Each structure stands twice: as C-alpha cells, then as structure tokens.
Amino acid sequence: MKCKINKDGTYCLQICEDSTADDLQPIAEAIHALLGIPITIRSRNNRGIRMERGQVIDRDYTGPVLEEVLRTNKITHTVPTEGQYKGKAVVVAPIRTIEGNAIGAVGVVDLVAALDILSMFKEYPGIFDEVEESKKKLQ
C-alpha cells in the first residue's frame, strides 16, 4: 500500500493488513523521532520494521509480543522471555480499523516500567520529602 499522490499533489498514506515494511516506515520513523526509543511495527500479514538509534535495524521484523497483540487485539505491557527484547519491558498496541479489527501492531521499549523506582529514591533521598511537601501544598 504505497503512498498515493493525489491530483492536488498531496500524499495519502494508506495502511492495511497487507502493508509492507516500506509502507510502515514513515510511521515508524515518526514515532521513533518523537520518543527516541526502540520501536517495532508490523502489519497483520507482513513483517515490518525495527528501529533503534535513528536507524532501521531490521526490515523483516516480527516479535512474540507483536504477534500476541495481533492475535488478542489488546494492548500488552510485558517483559518478553524470548526475541530481540527478551528481558526488557515493552508495551505493544494494536493498530485498528474503524471497526476495531487489528490490522497491525506497534511496540516500544517501556521506559516507565524499566525505571527502578527504589534505586531512584536511594540516589535522590530528598525526592520523597519533595513529594510529601507538594502533597501538603495541594491539600
């Protein structure tokens, strides 16, 4: 599903269950540029893209969580036990049609889940006091 050039010169990016890595690359690049973290994306019927550090690393990518999300049509927060991101927290969401059918999936490394809150409190002991002080001001 290549970008279609309309008569007025505008472009229309179409995504469907048969979209290829080439079709999905503009979306992968935009999300990766916004977040600056690893991203994966694929359509239901074709493998897709894995991006890291501003580069497309793999143009024939799939992973166990992307495939699970395509099967379940549900957002998934997990730590994979296999695949490229084994042992790293990820979040993957379905790309749905207006009718709610999953035609693709997009995933990122879940930085919030990866934060070690306890170590942050140990390294910055004053943070707890700041939070408590802020809570008092709100009350």
Coordinates of C-alpha atoms in Angstrom, one line a residue:
M1 CA 0.0 0.0 0.0
K2 CA 2.3 2.7 -1.2
C3 CA 1.7 6.4 -0.6
K4 CA -0.7 7.6 -3.2
I5 CA -0.1 11.0 -4.8
N6 CA -3.4 12.8 -5.3
K7 CA -4.2 15.1 -8.2
D8 CA -3.7 18.1 -6.0
G9 CA -0.1 17.0 -5.1
T10 CA -0.9 15.8 -1.6
Y11 CA 0.0 12.4 -0.3
C12 CA -2.2 9.8 1.2
L13 CA -0.6 7.1 3.4
Q14 CA -2.7 4.0 3.5
I15 CA -2.3 1.3 6.0
C16 CA -3.9 -2.1 5.8
E17 CA -3.4 -5.7 6.9
D18 CA -1.1 -6.2 3.9
S19 CA 1.1 -3.2 4.5
T20 CA 4.8 -3.8 4.0
A21 CA 7.9 -2.6 5.8
D22 CA 8.2 0.2 3.2
D23 CA 4.6 1.2 3.8
L24 CA 5.1 1.3 7.6
Q25 CA 8.4 3.1 7.6
P26 CA 7.1 6.7 7.7
I27 CA 5.1 5.8 10.8
A28 CA 8.0 4.0 12.5
E29 CA 10.3 7.0 11.8
A30 CA 7.8 9.5 13.2
I31 CA 7.2 7.5 16.4
H32 CA 10.9 6.8 16.8
A33 CA 11.7 10.5 16.3
L34 CA 9.2 11.6 18.9
L35 CA 10.2 9.1 21.6
G36 CA 13.8 8.4 20.8
I37 CA 13.5 4.8 21.9
P38 CA 13.5 1.5 20.1
I39 CA 10.3 0.9 18.1
T40 CA 8.8 -2.1 16.2
I41 CA 5.9 -2.2 13.8
R42 CA 4.3 -4.7 11.5
S43 CA 1.1 -5.4 9.7
R44 CA -1.1 -8.5 10.2
N45 CA 0.1 -10.2 7.0
N46 CA 3.7 -8.9 6.6
R47 CA 6.7 -8.5 8.8
G48 CA 7.8 -4.9 9.5
I49 CA 10.5 -2.7 10.9
R50 CA 12.7 -2.5 14.0
M51 CA 14.3 0.9 14.6
E52 CA 17.0 1.9 17.1
R53 CA 19.2 4.9 17.4
G54 CA 17.7 6.6 14.4
Q55 CA 18.3 3.7 12.1
V56 CA 16.2 0.9 10.6
I57 CA 17.9 -2.2 12.0
D58 CA 15.6 -4.8 10.5
R59 CA 13.1 -4.6 7.6
D60 CA 11.8 -8.1 8.1
Y61 CA 10.9 -7.9 11.7
T62 CA 8.4 -9.6 14.0
G63 CA 8.5 -10.5 17.6
P64 CA 6.5 -12.6 20.0
V65 CA 4.6 -9.6 21.6
L66 CA 3.7 -8.1 18.3
E67 CA 2.3 -11.4 17.2
E68 CA 0.4 -11.8 20.5
V69 CA -1.2 -8.3 20.1
L70 CA -2.3 -9.2 16.6
R71 CA -3.9 -12.4 18.0
T72 CA -5.6 -10.8 21.0
N73 CA -6.2 -7.2 19.7
K74 CA -5.2 -5.9 23.2
I75 CA -2.6 -3.5 24.4
T76 CA 0.1 -5.5 26.2
H77 CA 2.6 -4.5 28.8
T78 CA 5.1 -7.3 29.4
V79 CA 8.7 -8.4 29.6
P80 CA 9.3 -10.9 26.8
T81 CA 11.0 -14.2 27.6
E82 CA 12.2 -14.6 24.0
G83 CA 13.0 -12.5 21.0
Q84 CA 15.1 -9.3 20.4
Y85 CA 13.8 -7.6 23.5
K86 CA 14.0 -10.5 25.9
G87 CA 14.1 -9.3 29.5
K88 CA 13.2 -5.7 28.6
A89 CA 9.8 -4.2 29.5
V90 CA 7.8 -3.4 26.3
V91 CA 4.4 -2.0 25.5
V92 CA 2.7 -3.0 22.3
A93 CA -0.6 -1.7 20.9
P94 CA -2.8 -2.9 18.0
I95 CA -3.3 -0.6 15.0
R96 CA -7.1 -0.9 14.5
T97 CA -9.6 -0.2 11.8
I98 CA -12.6 2.0 12.5
E99 CA -14.4 -1.3 13.1
G100 CA -11.9 -2.3 15.8
N101 CA -10.1 -5.0 13.9
A102 CA -6.3 -5.3 14.5
I103 CA -4.5 -4.8 11.2
G104 CA -1.1 -4.2 12.6
A105 CA 0.8 -3.7 15.9
V106 CA 3.4 -1.1 17.1
G107 CA 5.6 -1.5 20.1
V108 CA 8.2 0.4 22.1
V109 CA 10.5 -0.3 25.0
D110 CA 8.5 0.7 28.1
L111 CA 10.8 3.2 29.8
V112 CA 8.4 3.8 32.7
A113 CA 8.3 0.1 33.6
A114 CA 12.0 -0.1 33.2
L115 CA 12.7 2.6 35.8
D116 CA 13.9 1.3 39.1
I117 CA 12.0 3.5 41.5
L118 CA 13.7 2.2 44.6
S119 CA 17.2 3.0 43.3
M120 CA 16.0 6.4 42.3
F121 CA 14.8 7.1 45.9
K122 CA 18.2 5.8 47.2
E123 CA 20.2 8.1 44.9
Y124 CA 17.9 11.1 45.5
P125 CA 16.8 10.8 49.1
G126 CA 15.3 14.3 49.1
I127 CA 12.8 13.4 46.4
F128 CA 10.5 11.7 48.9
D129 CA 10.5 14.9 51.1
E130 CA 9.7 17.0 48.0
V131 CA 6.8 14.8 47.0
E132 CA 5.4 14.9 50.6
E133 CA 5.8 18.7 50.7
S134 CA 4.0 19.0 47.3
K135 CA 1.1 16.8 48.6
K136 CA 0.7 19.1 51.6
K137 CA 0.5 22.2 49.5
L138 CA -2.2 20.6 47.3
Q139 CA -4.4 19.8 50.4

